[in-house]
Coordinates of C-alpha atoms in Angstrom, one line a residue:
X1 CA 9.6 -21.4 4.5
X2 CA 12.3 -19.0 5.5
X3 CA 15.2 -21.4 5.0
X4 CA 13.8 -22.9 1.8
X5 CA 13.6 -19.5 0.2
X6 CA 17.1 -18.7 1.4
X7 CA 18.7 -21.7 -0.4
X8 CA 17.1 -20.6 -3.7
X9 CA 17.7 -16.9 -3.6
X10 CA 20.9 -16.8 -1.5
X11 CA 23.1 -19.2 -3.5
X12 CA 24.5 -16.5 -5.8
X13 CA 25.3 -14.2 -2.8
X14 CA 27.5 -16.6 -0.9
X15 CA 30.8 -15.8 -2.6
X16 CA 31.1 -12.0 -2.1
X17 CA 30.5 -12.4 1.6
X18 CA 34.0 -13.9 2.0
X19 CA 35.8 -11.1 0.2
X20 CA 37.6 -8.3 2.0
X21 CA 35.7 -5.0 2.3
X22 CA 37.2 -1.7 1.1
X23 CA 39.9 -0.8 3.6
X24 CA 40.6 2.9 4.0
X25 CA 43.2 2.1 6.7
X26 CA 45.2 -0.4 4.6
X27 CA 48.3 1.8 4.7
X28 CA 47.9 3.1 8.2
X29 CA 51.1 3.0 10.2
X30 CA 51.7 0.4 12.9
X31 CA 51.1 1.3 16.5
X32 CA 53.4 0.2 19.4
X33 CA 51.9 -2.7 21.4
X34 CA 53.1 -5.3 23.9
X35 CA 51.8 -8.8 24.3
X36 CA 52.8 -11.2 27.1
X37 CA 51.5 -14.8 27.5
X38 CA 51.0 -15.4 31.2
X39 CA 50.0 -19.1 30.9
X40 CA 53.6 -20.5 31.5
X41 CA 54.1 -18.4 34.6
X42 CA 50.6 -19.2 35.9
X43 CA 51.0 -22.9 35.6
X44 CA 54.3 -22.7 37.6
X45 CA 52.4 -21.6 40.6
X46 CA 52.5 -24.2 43.3
X47 CA 52.3 -22.3 46.6
X48 CA 50.8 -19.2 48.2
X49 CA 54.3 -17.6 47.9
X50 CA 54.3 -18.4 44.2
X51 CA 50.9 -16.8 43.8
X52 CA 52.0 -13.7 45.5
X53 CA 55.1 -13.5 43.3
X54 CA 53.0 -13.9 40.2
X55 CA 50.6 -11.1 41.2
X56 CA 53.5 -8.8 42.2
X57 CA 55.1 -9.4 38.8
X58 CA 51.9 -8.4 37.0
X59 CA 50.3 -5.7 39.1
X60 CA 48.0 -4.2 36.5
X61 CA 46.7 -7.6 35.4
X62 CA 46.2 -8.6 39.0
X63 CA 44.4 -5.5 40.0
X64 CA 41.9 -5.3 37.2
X65 CA 41.5 -8.9 36.0
X66 CA 42.0 -10.8 39.2
X67 CA 40.5 -8.0 41.2
X68 CA 43.4 -8.1 43.7
X69 CA 42.9 -6.0 46.8
X70 CA 43.8 -6.3 50.4
X71 CA 40.4 -7.9 51.3
X72 CA 40.9 -10.9 48.9
X73 CA 44.7 -11.3 49.0
X74 CA 44.6 -14.4 51.1
X75 CA 41.8 -15.9 49.0
X76 CA 43.8 -15.4 45.8
X77 CA 47.0 -16.8 47.4
X78 CA 45.1 -19.9 48.2
X79 CA 43.0 -20.1 45.0
X80 CA 45.6 -19.6 42.4
X81 CA 47.7 -22.6 43.3
X82 CA 44.6 -24.8 43.4
X83 CA 43.7 -23.7 39.9
X84 CA 47.2 -23.9 38.5
X85 CA 47.7 -27.4 39.8
X86 CA 44.3 -28.7 38.7
X87 CA 44.8 -31.5 36.2
X88 CA 41.7 -30.6 34.1
X89 CA 42.8 -27.0 33.8
X90 CA 46.4 -28.0 33.0
X91 CA 44.9 -30.2 30.2
X92 CA 42.9 -27.2 29.0
X93 CA 46.0 -25.1 29.2
X94 CA 47.8 -27.5 26.8
X95 CA 44.9 -27.4 24.4
X96 CA 44.9 -23.6 24.6
X97 CA 48.6 -23.6 23.6
X98 CA 47.8 -25.9 20.7
X99 CA 44.9 -23.7 19.5
X100 CA 47.1 -20.5 19.8
X101 CA 50.6 -21.8 19.2
X102 CA 52.1 -18.7 17.6
X103 CA 52.5 -15.7 19.8
X104 CA 54.0 -13.7 17.0
X105 CA 51.0 -14.3 14.8
X106 CA 48.6 -13.3 17.6
X107 CA 50.6 -10.1 18.2
X108 CA 50.5 -9.4 14.5
X109 CA 46.7 -9.9 14.3
X110 CA 46.2 -7.6 17.3
X111 CA 48.6 -5.1 15.8
X112 CA 46.6 -5.1 12.6
X113 CA 43.3 -4.5 14.4
X114 CA 44.8 -1.7 16.7
X115 CA 46.5 0.2 13.8
X116 CA 43.1 0.4 12.1
X117 CA 41.4 1.6 15.3
X118 CA 44.2 4.2 15.6
X119 CA 43.6 5.3 12.0
X120 CA 40.0 6.0 12.6
X121 CA 40.4 7.3 16.2
X122 CA 43.8 9.0 16.5
X123 CA 43.5 9.3 20.3
X124 CA 43.5 5.5 20.6
X125 CA 46.6 3.8 22.3
X126 CA 47.0 0.1 22.2
X127 CA 46.6 -1.3 25.7
X128 CA 49.2 -3.7 27.1
X129 CA 48.0 -7.1 26.2
X130 CA 48.1 -10.4 28.2
X131 CA 46.9 -13.9 27.5
X132 CA 45.8 -16.1 30.3
X133 CA 43.9 -19.3 31.1
X134 CA 41.1 -18.5 33.6
X135 CA 39.2 -21.8 33.7
X136 CA 36.2 -19.7 32.7
X137 CA 36.3 -18.0 36.1
X138 CA 37.3 -14.7 34.6
X139 CA 35.9 -12.7 31.7
X140 CA 36.6 -14.0 28.2
X141 CA 37.9 -10.5 27.2
X142 CA 38.7 -7.7 29.5
X143 CA 39.7 -4.4 28.0
X144 CA 40.2 -0.8 29.2
X145 CA 42.3 2.1 28.0
X146 CA 45.5 0.5 29.4
X147 CA 45.0 -3.2 29.7
X148 CA 43.8 -6.1 27.5
X149 CA 43.4 -9.6 28.8
X150 CA 42.4 -12.4 26.5
X151 CA 41.4 -15.6 28.4
X152 CA 42.3 -17.9 25.5
X153 CA 40.8 -21.0 27.0
X154 CA 37.4 -19.6 26.2
X155 CA 38.3 -19.7 22.5
X156 CA 39.9 -23.2 22.1
X157 CA 36.9 -24.4 20.1
X158 CA 34.5 -27.4 19.9
X159 CA 37.2 -30.1 20.5
X160 CA 38.3 -28.7 23.9
X161 CA 38.1 -31.0 26.9
X162 CA 36.2 -28.3 28.8
X163 CA 34.0 -25.5 27.4
X164 CA 32.3 -22.5 28.8
X165 CA 28.9 -23.1 30.3
X166 CA 26.9 -21.5 27.5
X167 CA 24.2 -22.7 25.1
X168 CA 25.5 -24.2 21.8
X169 CA 24.3 -21.3 19.7
X170 CA 26.5 -19.0 21.8
X171 CA 29.4 -21.4 21.9
X172 CA 29.7 -21.1 18.1
X173 CA 31.5 -17.8 18.6
X174 CA 34.0 -19.2 21.0
X175 CA 36.7 -20.6 18.7
X176 CA 40.0 -19.2 17.6
X177 CA 38.5 -17.3 14.6
X178 CA 36.0 -15.7 16.9
X179 CA 38.5 -14.0 19.2
X180 CA 39.2 -10.8 17.1
X181 CA 35.5 -10.2 16.2
X182 CA 34.5 -10.2 19.9
X183 CA 37.5 -8.1 20.8
X184 CA 36.7 -5.5 18.1
X185 CA 33.1 -5.2 19.4
X186 CA 34.5 -4.7 22.9
X187 CA 36.8 -1.9 21.7
X188 CA 33.8 -0.4 19.9
X189 CA 32.1 0.3 23.2
X190 CA 34.7 3.0 23.9
X191 CA 33.4 5.0 21.0
X192 CA 29.8 3.9 20.5
X193 CA 27.6 6.8 21.9
X194 CA 24.1 6.0 23.0
X195 CA 21.4 8.2 24.6
X196 CA 20.9 6.8 28.1
X197 CA 17.2 7.4 27.9
X198 CA 16.9 5.8 24.5
X199 CA 15.4 2.4 25.2
X200 CA 13.4 1.4 22.1
X201 CA 14.0 -1.7 20.0
X202 CA 15.3 0.6 17.2
X203 CA 17.8 2.2 19.6
X204 CA 19.1 -1.2 20.6
X205 CA 19.2 -2.3 17.0
X206 CA 21.2 0.7 15.7
X207 CA 23.5 0.7 18.7
X208 CA 24.5 -2.9 18.1
X209 CA 24.6 -2.3 14.4
X210 CA 27.2 0.5 14.9
X211 CA 29.3 -1.9 17.0
X212 CA 29.2 -4.5 14.3
X213 CA 30.0 -1.9 11.6
X214 CA 33.0 -0.7 13.6
X215 CA 34.2 -4.3 13.8
X216 CA 33.7 -4.8 10.1
X217 CA 35.9 -1.7 9.4
X218 CA 38.8 -2.7 11.7
X219 CA 38.6 -6.3 10.5
X220 CA 37.9 -5.8 6.8
X221 CA 38.6 -9.4 5.8
X222 CA 36.4 -11.0 8.5
X223 CA 33.1 -12.2 7.0
X224 CA 29.8 -11.2 8.6
X225 CA 29.2 -14.8 9.6
X226 CA 32.1 -14.5 12.1
X227 CA 31.2 -11.0 13.2
X228 CA 27.7 -12.2 14.1
X229 CA 28.5 -15.7 15.1
X230 CA 26.0 -17.1 12.5
X231 CA 26.3 -20.1 10.3
X232 CA 26.7 -19.7 6.5
X233 CA 23.2 -21.2 6.2
X234 CA 21.8 -18.5 8.6
X235 CA 23.5 -15.7 6.7
X236 CA 22.1 -16.9 3.4
X237 CA 18.6 -17.1 4.9
X238 CA 18.8 -13.6 6.2
X239 CA 20.2 -12.0 3.0
X240 CA 17.5 -13.7 0.9
X241 CA 14.7 -12.7 3.3
X242 CA 15.8 -9.2 4.4
X243 CA 12.6 -7.6 3.2
X244 CA 10.5 -10.1 5.1
X245 CA 12.5 -9.7 8.3
X246 CA 12.2 -5.9 8.0
X247 CA 8.5 -6.2 7.3
X248 CA 8.0 -8.2 10.5
X249 CA 9.4 -5.3 12.5
X250 CA 7.1 -2.8 10.8
X251 CA 3.9 -4.9 10.8
X252 CA 4.3 -5.8 14.5
X253 CA 5.1 -2.2 15.4
X254 CA 8.3 -3.3 17.1
X255 CA 10.7 -0.5 16.4
X256 CA 9.4 1.9 19.0
X257 CA 8.5 -0.7 21.7
X258 CA 10.2 0.0 25.0
X259 CA 9.2 -3.3 26.6
X260 CA 12.4 -4.9 27.8
X261 CA 11.1 -8.4 27.0
X262 CA 10.4 -7.5 23.4
X263 CA 13.8 -5.7 23.0
X264 CA 15.5 -8.7 24.3
X265 CA 13.5 -11.1 22.2
X266 CA 14.7 -9.5 18.9
X267 CA 18.1 -8.0 19.8
X268 CA 19.4 -10.1 22.7
X269 CA 20.7 -13.7 22.9
X270 CA 18.3 -16.4 21.7
X271 CA 18.8 -19.5 19.7
X272 CA 16.2 -18.4 17.1
X273 CA 13.3 -16.0 16.5
X274 CA 10.3 -18.2 15.7
X275 CA 8.1 -15.1 15.6
X276 CA 9.7 -14.5 12.2
X277 CA 10.5 -18.0 11.3
X278 CA 11.8 -21.1 13.1
X279 CA 15.1 -20.8 11.1
X280 CA 15.6 -17.1 11.8
X281 CA 18.6 -16.8 14.1
X282 CA 18.7 -15.0 17.4
X283 CA 19.9 -11.4 17.7
X284 CA 18.3 -10.7 14.3
X285 CA 17.7 -7.2 15.4
X286 CA 21.5 -6.7 15.5
X287 CA 21.8 -7.9 11.9
X288 CA 19.1 -5.5 10.8
X289 CA 20.8 -2.7 12.7
X290 CA 24.0 -3.4 10.8
X291 CA 22.1 -3.2 7.5
X292 CA 20.6 0.1 8.5
X293 CA 24.0 1.5 9.4
X294 CA 25.6 0.3 6.2
X295 CA 22.8 1.9 4.1
X296 CA 23.3 5.1 6.1
X297 CA 27.0 5.1 5.3
X298 CA 26.3 4.4 1.7
X299 CA 24.0 7.4 1.5
X300 CA 26.4 9.6 3.4
X301 CA 30.0 8.6 2.4
X302 CA 31.3 11.8 3.9
X303 CA 30.5 10.5 7.4
X304 CA 33.6 9.2 9.1
X305 CA 33.6 6.2 11.4
X306 CA 34.2 8.6 14.2
X307 CA 31.2 10.7 13.4
X308 CA 29.0 7.6 12.9
X309 CA 30.0 6.2 16.3
X310 CA 29.4 9.6 18.0
X311 CA 25.8 9.8 16.5
X312 CA 23.4 9.1 19.3
X313 CA 20.2 9.5 17.4
X314 CA 19.0 6.1 16.0
X315 CA 16.0 7.6 14.4
X316 CA 18.1 10.0 12.4
X317 CA 20.3 7.2 11.2
X318 CA 17.3 5.2 10.1
X319 CA 15.6 8.2 8.4
X320 CA 18.7 9.3 6.6
X321 CA 19.6 5.7 5.6
X322 CA 16.5 5.4 3.4
X323 CA 16.6 1.8 4.4
X324 CA 13.7 0.0 2.5
X325 CA 14.6 -3.5 1.5
X326 CA 12.3 -5.1 -1.0
X327 CA 9.6 -7.2 0.5

C-alpha cells in the first residue's frame, strides 16, 4: 500500500525536509513596514457612534476589508457593536491574543517575508498591515498593493473555542505556524502569470506549483509540510511514491484534461485522492507541480524567481524540467 511503502522508503528523507533551503535573499535589506493591531480598538466598540469612530480612524481597512460604503453604513454601525460585545467572540479574541501575544515578533516575521519579496521583485512595497478578529465573517487574509489584513482568529489553532467552518483536512492549515505560508501564497498571486485560456490539469498543477515555489523562496526555513498543509506522514508517503504518483497522471492521460471535475479532483481541495491511493492527500497535483517547478529551476539555475513567475507556458516548464521521477 501507498503508506506502507512510504514508511519504509521515506524514513531516511524526513530530516532534510526540516532544514532551511538556500537563501539568496539572506542579506537583503529590510523594507519599511507598519503593523497595527486593531483588536483592542474593535473590542472597545459599544455603540453605533463607536463603530463610526472606529471606521473613520481606519478608512482604508474599513473601505476594503469591511466593504464600507454609503449603502451599508447603517448596517455596519449596527453590526460592529453586536460583534464586539458578543461574549463568544470576546473569548475568541482573548484566545487570539494568547496565540499571537508578541506584536514585535509578528512584525519581524512579516518584515523578513517582505524583504525577501522585495529582493526578488524590487517594485514590491510592503503594504500597511493590520490584525483583526472577524469572527470568520471576513477573509482570513486580505492583501492588495497597499493593505494587508490578517484575521488572526482564523489561525488560533485546534484548541480555540470557535473554529472556521471548514473540513478537518483544511483546518490543519489554520494554526499560528500556517499564517505566513498562506500569506506568501497570497502575495505570489501578484506575480504568478497564467494564460487565461490555459485550463488543463497541467496548467493548474504548474500554476499552483509556482505559487508554492515562491512561498518556499520567501520563507526558506518553512518546511514543505507547512507550505502544503500536509502531515509529516503524508509528506513521507508522497516523497517515497513520487514515481507512482506521476505514473498515475501519465497512465490516466490526466495532464491535458480540461474537464473541470477532473482538474478539481487532483488539484483542488479534497481530503484524499483514492484514485491513486486511499492515503494519498488531496491537492496532490499541487505537490507534483512544485516538484516540476523545482526540477525546472535545477535545470535552469539562470532563471530568476521573477522570470519563473512570469512564465505562462506550463508545457514549456514541464518539457524543460526533464521531470521523470523513477517509477
